[in-house]
CSV table of C-alpha atoms in Angstrom, one decimal:
chain,number,residue,atom,x,y,z
A,1,UNK,CA,1.8,18.8,24.3
A,2,UNK,CA,1.8,20.0,20.6
A,3,UNK,CA,-0.5,18.6,18.0
A,4,UNK,CA,2.4,16.7,16.5
A,5,UNK,CA,3.4,15.2,19.8
A,6,UNK,CA,-0.2,14.3,20.7
A,7,UNK,CA,-0.7,12.6,17.4
A,8,UNK,CA,2.6,10.7,17.7
A,9,UNK,CA,1.6,9.5,21.2
A,10,UNK,CA,-1.8,8.4,19.9
A,11,UNK,CA,-0.3,6.5,17.0
A,12,UNK,CA,2.4,4.8,19.1
A,13,UNK,CA,-0.2,3.5,21.5
A,14,UNK,CA,-2.3,2.2,18.6
A,15,UNK,CA,0.7,0.5,17.0
A,16,UNK,CA,1.6,-1.2,20.3
A,17,UNK,CA,-1.9,-2.6,20.6
A,18,UNK,CA,-1.8,-3.8,16.9
A,19,UNK,CA,1.6,-5.4,17.3
A,20,UNK,CA,0.5,-7.2,20.5
A,21,UNK,CA,-2.5,-8.6,18.5
A,22,UNK,CA,-0.2,-9.6,15.6
A,23,UNK,CA,2.2,-11.4,17.9
A,24,UNK,CA,-0.5,-13.6,19.2
A,25,UNK,CA,-1.6,-14.4,15.6
A,26,UNK,CA,1.7,-15.9,14.8
A,27,UNK,CA,2.6,-19.5,15.8
A,28,UNK,CA,6.0,-20.5,17.2
A,29,UNK,CA,7.3,-21.6,13.8
A,30,UNK,CA,6.5,-18.3,12.2
A,31,UNK,CA,3.2,-19.4,10.6
A,32,UNK,CA,0.5,-16.7,10.6
A,33,UNK,CA,-2.9,-17.8,11.7
A,34,UNK,CA,-5.2,-18.2,8.7
A,35,UNK,CA,-2.4,-19.0,6.3
A,36,UNK,CA,-4.0,-22.3,5.4
A,37,UNK,CA,-7.1,-20.4,4.1
A,38,UNK,CA,-5.5,-17.5,2.2
A,39,UNK,CA,-2.7,-15.1,1.7
A,40,UNK,CA,-3.1,-12.2,4.1
A,41,UNK,CA,0.4,-12.4,5.7
A,42,UNK,CA,2.6,-10.8,3.1
A,43,UNK,CA,2.9,-7.5,4.9
A,44,UNK,CA,3.5,-9.0,8.3
A,45,UNK,CA,7.4,-9.0,8.2
A,46,UNK,CA,7.4,-5.4,6.9
A,47,UNK,CA,5.0,-4.2,9.7
A,48,UNK,CA,6.8,-6.1,12.5
A,49,UNK,CA,10.3,-5.1,11.4
A,50,UNK,CA,9.2,-1.4,11.3
A,51,UNK,CA,7.7,-1.9,14.8
A,52,UNK,CA,10.9,-3.3,16.3
A,53,UNK,CA,9.8,-6.9,16.5
A,54,UNK,CA,12.7,-8.2,14.4
A,55,UNK,CA,12.8,-11.8,15.8
A,56,UNK,CA,9.2,-12.5,15.0
A,57,UNK,CA,9.4,-10.8,11.6
A,58,UNK,CA,12.4,-13.0,10.8
A,59,UNK,CA,10.5,-16.1,11.9
A,60,UNK,CA,7.6,-15.2,9.6
A,61,UNK,CA,10.0,-14.5,6.7
A,62,UNK,CA,11.7,-17.9,7.2
A,63,UNK,CA,8.2,-19.6,7.3
A,64,UNK,CA,7.4,-17.8,4.1
A,65,UNK,CA,10.6,-19.0,2.4
A,66,UNK,CA,10.0,-22.5,3.6
A,67,UNK,CA,6.2,-22.9,3.0
A,68,UNK,CA,4.8,-19.9,1.2
A,69,UNK,CA,7.3,-19.5,-1.7
A,70,UNK,CA,8.5,-22.0,-4.3
A,71,UNK,CA,12.3,-21.5,-4.0
A,72,UNK,CA,12.4,-19.2,-6.9
A,73,UNK,CA,10.7,-16.2,-5.3
A,74,UNK,CA,7.2,-17.0,-6.5
A,75,UNK,CA,4.2,-18.0,-4.4
A,76,UNK,CA,3.7,-21.7,-4.0
A,77,UNK,CA,0.5,-23.3,-5.4
A,78,UNK,CA,-2.2,-23.4,-2.9
A,79,UNK,CA,-3.4,-20.8,-0.3
A,80,UNK,CA,-0.3,-18.6,-0.8
A,81,UNK,CA,-1.0,-18.2,-4.6
A,82,UNK,CA,-4.8,-18.5,-4.4
A,83,UNK,CA,-6.4,-17.4,-7.7
A,84,UNK,CA,-3.2,-15.6,-8.8
A,85,UNK,CA,-4.7,-12.1,-8.5
A,86,UNK,CA,-2.8,-9.2,-7.1
A,87,UNK,CA,0.5,-11.1,-7.2
A,88,UNK,CA,2.8,-8.1,-7.9
A,89,UNK,CA,1.1,-6.2,-5.0
A,90,UNK,CA,1.5,-9.0,-2.5
A,91,UNK,CA,5.0,-10.1,-3.6
A,92,UNK,CA,6.1,-6.4,-3.5
A,93,UNK,CA,4.9,-6.3,0.1
A,94,UNK,CA,7.0,-9.3,1.1
A,95,UNK,CA,10.0,-7.8,-0.7
A,96,UNK,CA,9.7,-4.7,1.5
A,97,UNK,CA,9.8,-6.9,4.6
A,98,UNK,CA,12.8,-8.9,3.4
A,99,UNK,CA,14.7,-5.7,2.7
A,100,UNK,CA,13.7,-4.2,6.0
A,101,UNK,CA,15.3,-7.2,7.6
A,102,UNK,CA,18.4,-7.1,5.4
A,103,UNK,CA,17.4,-10.4,3.8
A,104,UNK,CA,18.7,-9.8,0.3
A,105,UNK,CA,18.8,-13.5,-0.3
A,106,UNK,CA,15.1,-13.6,0.0
A,107,UNK,CA,14.4,-10.3,-1.8
A,108,UNK,CA,16.4,-10.8,-5.0
A,109,UNK,CA,14.5,-13.8,-6.4
A,110,UNK,CA,11.2,-12.1,-5.6
A,111,UNK,CA,12.5,-9.0,-7.4
A,112,UNK,CA,13.4,-11.1,-10.4
A,113,UNK,CA,9.9,-12.5,-10.5
A,114,UNK,CA,8.4,-8.9,-10.3
A,115,UNK,CA,10.7,-7.8,-13.1
A,116,UNK,CA,9.5,-10.7,-15.2
A,117,UNK,CA,5.9,-9.7,-14.7
A,118,UNK,CA,6.4,-6.0,-15.7
A,119,UNK,CA,4.8,-5.3,-19.0
A,120,UNK,CA,6.3,-3.2,-21.8
A,121,UNK,CA,4.3,-0.1,-20.7
A,122,UNK,CA,6.0,-0.3,-17.3
A,123,UNK,CA,2.9,-1.4,-15.4
A,124,UNK,CA,2.2,-4.6,-13.4
A,125,UNK,CA,-0.8,-6.7,-14.3
A,126,UNK,CA,-3.8,-7.2,-12.0
A,127,UNK,CA,-4.3,-10.8,-13.2
A,128,UNK,CA,-1.8,-13.6,-14.0
A,129,UNK,CA,-0.4,-14.1,-17.5
A,130,UNK,CA,-2.8,-16.2,-19.6
A,131,UNK,CA,-6.0,-14.9,-18.0
A,132,UNK,CA,-8.6,-12.8,-19.8
A,133,UNK,CA,-7.5,-9.6,-18.1
A,134,UNK,CA,-3.7,-10.1,-18.1
A,135,UNK,CA,-3.1,-7.1,-20.3
A,136,UNK,CA,-4.6,-4.7,-17.7
A,137,UNK,CA,-1.9,-2.9,-15.7
A,138,UNK,CA,-3.2,-1.3,-12.5
A,139,UNK,CA,-2.1,1.4,-10.1
A,140,UNK,CA,-1.8,-0.4,-6.8
A,141,UNK,CA,0.2,-3.3,-8.2
A,142,UNK,CA,2.5,-1.0,-10.2
A,143,UNK,CA,3.2,1.4,-7.4
A,144,UNK,CA,3.8,-1.4,-4.8
A,145,UNK,CA,6.2,-3.2,-7.3
A,146,UNK,CA,7.8,0.2,-7.9
A,147,UNK,CA,8.4,0.7,-4.2
A,148,UNK,CA,10.0,-2.8,-3.9
A,149,UNK,CA,12.2,-2.1,-7.0
A,150,UNK,CA,13.2,1.3,-5.6
A,151,UNK,CA,14.1,-0.1,-2.2
A,152,UNK,CA,15.9,-3.1,-3.8
A,153,UNK,CA,18.0,-1.1,-6.1
A,154,UNK,CA,16.3,-2.2,-9.3
A,155,UNK,CA,16.3,1.4,-10.7
A,156,UNK,CA,15.4,0.6,-14.3
A,157,UNK,CA,12.3,-1.3,-13.1
A,158,UNK,CA,11.5,1.5,-10.6
A,159,UNK,CA,11.8,4.1,-13.4
A,160,UNK,CA,9.5,2.2,-15.7
A,161,UNK,CA,6.9,2.1,-12.8
A,162,UNK,CA,7.4,5.8,-12.2
A,163,UNK,CA,6.8,6.5,-15.9
A,164,UNK,CA,3.6,4.4,-15.8
A,165,UNK,CA,2.3,6.2,-12.7
A,166,UNK,CA,3.1,9.7,-14.2
A,167,UNK,CA,1.6,8.9,-17.6
A,168,UNK,CA,-1.6,7.6,-15.9
A,169,UNK,CA,-1.8,10.9,-14.1
A,170,UNK,CA,-1.3,13.0,-17.2
A,171,UNK,CA,-3.9,11.1,-19.1
A,172,UNK,CA,-6.7,11.7,-16.6
A,173,UNK,CA,-9.8,13.4,-18.2
A,174,UNK,CA,-11.7,14.3,-15.0
A,175,UNK,CA,-9.0,14.8,-12.4
A,176,UNK,CA,-9.1,15.3,-9.4
A,177,UNK,CA,-12.7,14.3,-8.9
A,178,UNK,CA,-12.4,11.0,-10.8
A,179,UNK,CA,-9.4,8.8,-11.2
A,180,UNK,CA,-9.0,6.0,-13.7
A,181,UNK,CA,-6.4,3.6,-12.4
A,182,UNK,CA,-5.9,1.0,-15.1
A,183,UNK,CA,-4.2,1.0,-18.5
A,184,UNK,CA,-3.9,-1.4,-21.5
A,185,UNK,CA,-0.7,-0.6,-23.3
A,186,UNK,CA,-0.4,3.1,-23.4
A,187,UNK,CA,-4.2,3.7,-23.2
A,188,UNK,CA,-5.9,4.8,-20.1
A,189,UNK,CA,-9.0,2.6,-19.5
A,190,UNK,CA,-12.1,4.7,-19.2
A,191,UNK,CA,-14.5,2.0,-20.4
A,192,UNK,CA,-14.1,-0.8,-17.8
A,193,UNK,CA,-15.3,-4.4,-17.5
A,194,UNK,CA,-17.9,-4.6,-14.8
A,195,UNK,CA,-15.6,-6.9,-12.7
A,196,UNK,CA,-13.1,-4.1,-12.3
A,197,UNK,CA,-15.2,-0.9,-12.5
A,198,UNK,CA,-15.3,-0.1,-8.8
A,199,UNK,CA,-11.5,-0.7,-8.4
A,200,UNK,CA,-10.3,1.1,-11.5
A,201,UNK,CA,-12.7,4.1,-11.6
A,202,UNK,CA,-12.5,6.0,-8.3
A,203,UNK,CA,-15.1,8.8,-7.7
A,204,UNK,CA,-13.6,11.0,-5.1
A,205,UNK,CA,-16.8,13.0,-4.6
A,206,UNK,CA,-18.6,9.9,-3.6
A,207,UNK,CA,-18.5,7.7,-0.5
A,208,UNK,CA,-17.1,4.2,-0.2
A,209,UNK,CA,-14.6,4.3,-3.1
A,210,UNK,CA,-11.1,2.9,-3.6
A,211,UNK,CA,-9.4,6.0,-2.5
A,212,UNK,CA,-6.2,4.1,-1.9
A,213,UNK,CA,-5.4,4.1,-5.6
A,214,UNK,CA,-4.2,7.7,-5.7
A,215,UNK,CA,-2.5,7.5,-2.2
A,216,UNK,CA,-0.2,4.6,-3.1
A,217,UNK,CA,0.8,6.5,-6.2
A,218,UNK,CA,1.7,9.6,-4.2
A,219,UNK,CA,3.6,7.5,-1.7
A,220,UNK,CA,5.6,5.8,-4.4
A,221,UNK,CA,6.4,9.1,-6.2
A,222,UNK,CA,7.5,10.7,-2.9
A,223,UNK,CA,9.9,7.9,-2.2
A,224,UNK,CA,11.1,8.0,-5.9
A,225,UNK,CA,11.7,11.7,-5.6
A,226,UNK,CA,13.7,11.3,-2.4
A,227,UNK,CA,15.9,8.6,-4.0
A,228,UNK,CA,16.5,10.3,-7.3
A,229,UNK,CA,15.8,14.0,-6.9
A,230,UNK,CA,13.1,13.8,-9.6
A,231,UNK,CA,11.1,17.0,-9.1
A,232,UNK,CA,8.5,16.1,-11.7
A,233,UNK,CA,7.8,12.9,-9.6
A,234,UNK,CA,7.5,15.1,-6.5
A,235,UNK,CA,5.0,17.4,-8.2
A,236,UNK,CA,3.1,14.3,-9.4
A,237,UNK,CA,2.9,13.1,-5.8
A,238,UNK,CA,1.3,16.4,-4.7
A,239,UNK,CA,-1.1,16.2,-7.6
A,240,UNK,CA,-2.3,12.7,-6.7
A,241,UNK,CA,-3.0,13.8,-3.1
A,242,UNK,CA,-5.4,16.5,-4.4
A,243,UNK,CA,-7.9,13.7,-5.2
A,244,UNK,CA,-8.5,13.0,-1.5
A,245,UNK,CA,-7.8,16.5,-0.2
A,246,UNK,CA,-10.5,17.9,-2.6
A,247,UNK,CA,-12.8,14.9,-2.3
A,248,UNK,CA,-15.7,14.0,-0.1
A,249,UNK,CA,-15.3,14.2,3.7
A,250,UNK,CA,-16.8,10.8,4.0
A,251,UNK,CA,-13.4,9.4,3.2
A,252,UNK,CA,-12.5,10.3,6.8
A,253,UNK,CA,-15.9,10.3,8.7
A,254,UNK,CA,-17.4,7.0,7.5
A,255,UNK,CA,-16.4,4.6,10.3
A,256,UNK,CA,-17.5,1.6,8.2
A,257,UNK,CA,-14.8,2.3,5.6
A,258,UNK,CA,-11.0,1.9,5.7
A,259,UNK,CA,-10.5,2.8,2.0
A,260,UNK,CA,-8.5,5.9,2.8
A,261,UNK,CA,-5.9,4.2,4.9
A,262,UNK,CA,-3.0,4.8,2.5
A,263,UNK,CA,-3.7,8.6,2.5
A,264,UNK,CA,-2.1,8.7,5.9
A,265,UNK,CA,1.0,6.9,4.6
A,266,UNK,CA,1.1,9.1,1.5
A,267,UNK,CA,0.9,12.5,3.3
A,268,UNK,CA,3.6,11.4,5.7
A,269,UNK,CA,5.9,10.4,2.8
A,270,UNK,CA,5.2,13.6,0.9
A,271,UNK,CA,5.8,15.7,4.0
A,272,UNK,CA,9.2,14.1,4.4
A,273,UNK,CA,10.0,14.4,0.7
A,274,UNK,CA,9.1,18.1,0.5
A,275,UNK,CA,10.0,20.3,3.4
A,276,UNK,CA,7.7,23.0,2.0
A,277,UNK,CA,4.7,20.7,2.1
A,278,UNK,CA,1.8,21.7,4.5
A,279,UNK,CA,0.2,18.4,5.3
A,280,UNK,CA,0.3,18.8,9.1
A,281,UNK,CA,-3.4,18.9,9.6
A,282,UNK,CA,-4.0,15.9,7.4
A,283,UNK,CA,-1.4,13.8,9.3
A,284,UNK,CA,-2.9,14.8,12.7
A,285,UNK,CA,-6.4,14.0,11.4
A,286,UNK,CA,-5.3,10.6,10.1
A,287,UNK,CA,-3.9,9.7,13.6
A,288,UNK,CA,-7.5,9.9,14.9
A,289,UNK,CA,-8.7,8.1,11.7
A,290,UNK,CA,-6.7,5.0,12.6
A,291,UNK,CA,-7.5,4.9,16.3
A,292,UNK,CA,-11.2,5.5,15.6
A,293,UNK,CA,-11.3,2.3,13.5
A,294,UNK,CA,-9.1,0.1,15.7
A,295,UNK,CA,-10.9,-2.7,17.6
A,296,UNK,CA,-10.5,-2.9,21.4
A,297,UNK,CA,-8.3,-6.0,21.0
A,298,UNK,CA,-5.8,-4.0,18.8
A,299,UNK,CA,-6.8,-5.4,15.4
A,300,UNK,CA,-8.0,-3.7,12.3
A,301,UNK,CA,-10.3,-5.2,9.8
A,302,UNK,CA,-11.4,-4.4,6.2
A,303,UNK,CA,-14.2,-2.0,5.5
A,304,UNK,CA,-17.3,-3.1,7.4
A,305,UNK,CA,-19.6,-2.2,4.6
A,306,UNK,CA,-17.8,-4.9,2.5
A,307,UNK,CA,-16.8,-7.4,5.2
A,308,UNK,CA,-19.0,-7.2,8.3
A,309,UNK,CA,-17.6,-10.5,9.6
A,310,UNK,CA,-13.9,-10.6,8.7
A,311,UNK,CA,-11.9,-13.8,8.6
A,312,UNK,CA,-8.5,-14.3,10.3
A,313,UNK,CA,-6.9,-13.8,6.9
A,314,UNK,CA,-8.6,-10.4,6.7
A,315,UNK,CA,-7.6,-9.4,10.2
A,316,UNK,CA,-4.0,-10.3,9.8
A,317,UNK,CA,-3.8,-8.5,6.5
A,318,UNK,CA,-5.4,-5.3,7.7
A,319,UNK,CA,-3.7,-5.2,11.1
A,320,UNK,CA,-0.3,-5.6,9.4
A,321,UNK,CA,-1.2,-3.0,6.8
A,322,UNK,CA,-2.4,-0.3,9.3
A,323,UNK,CA,0.6,-1.0,11.6
A,324,UNK,CA,2.9,-0.3,8.8
A,325,UNK,CA,1.0,2.8,7.7
A,326,UNK,CA,1.0,4.1,11.3
A,327,UNK,CA,4.8,3.7,11.5
A,328,UNK,CA,5.2,5.8,8.4
A,329,UNK,CA,2.7,8.4,9.7
A,330,UNK,CA,4.8,8.6,13.0
A,331,UNK,CA,7.9,9.2,10.9
A,332,UNK,CA,6.2,12.0,8.9
A,333,UNK,CA,5.0,13.7,12.0
A,334,UNK,CA,8.3,13.4,13.7
A,335,UNK,CA,10.2,14.8,10.7
A,336,UNK,CA,7.9,17.9,10.5
A,337,UNK,CA,8.2,18.4,14.3
A,338,UNK,CA,12.0,18.2,14.1
A,339,UNK,CA,12.1,20.7,11.2
A,340,UNK,CA,10.0,23.2,13.1
A,341,UNK,CA,12.4,23.0,16.1
A,342,UNK,CA,15.4,24.0,14.1
């Protein structure tokens, strides 16, 4: 069995265990366990639809439309909205699931809300309008909203997100060893409020950092390049991946950390987007990365150095996230294997 085939088999087995865990975490009416305590369910329809569990993914989407959203594509007050942080990121995830299911009726109002939240610089804010930090636009929120816009055909919105991500890359003063992931207007934030310092300044030569910031940027740019043929975006995706590739090995060896999970997704997308890319070894390594961190019951949790006793909200959120990323990693490995067989 080749390295690609072995990695695919490993990932498919891990995904099967994760999906089995997710299915028992969803009630008969589509309600995810823990939803009364917080919003960790927004990626569940996306993950389950990619995994072939269409019926349950649809049930969760219907529950979300009935009880999690307000009828206009925004989160309902209460556990679904929470403190109002990360709303573009979470809403963008739910859009991806809706579109994966062909539920344009659900996706369009959510895309309208995302477009309303997009600031003039093209970015999406980390905090709700009216808060003290509402002017801060941030990488994870912007890239996820850009993915939703790209998948949903909102190309003007996607292009503005693309420009924000590329301008953020071009403004970096210490790249690739340090990444600043926030902007106010057209200015890269290098002086950060303490509340957001760990999130928005990523030290890739140090352990236990928010490595996912550059990875989601690369994934978005890879998808954007495939959709539009934008070679500058493709090159930008490769550049963003350099942060992890040239960074500390502890991204991949620290079993208490899952901060590098999106790197597996990103290298898979970029391997598909660019047939000349050579990310095979990284994809194979990430297959082991995911299985090494999976619990025996099939679930995944957040980084143990941050959350040693995860809640059901945490477990649903991370198991759905990693199941989605594993699906994308399988696709990347399969595409490379097929190209090599030509």
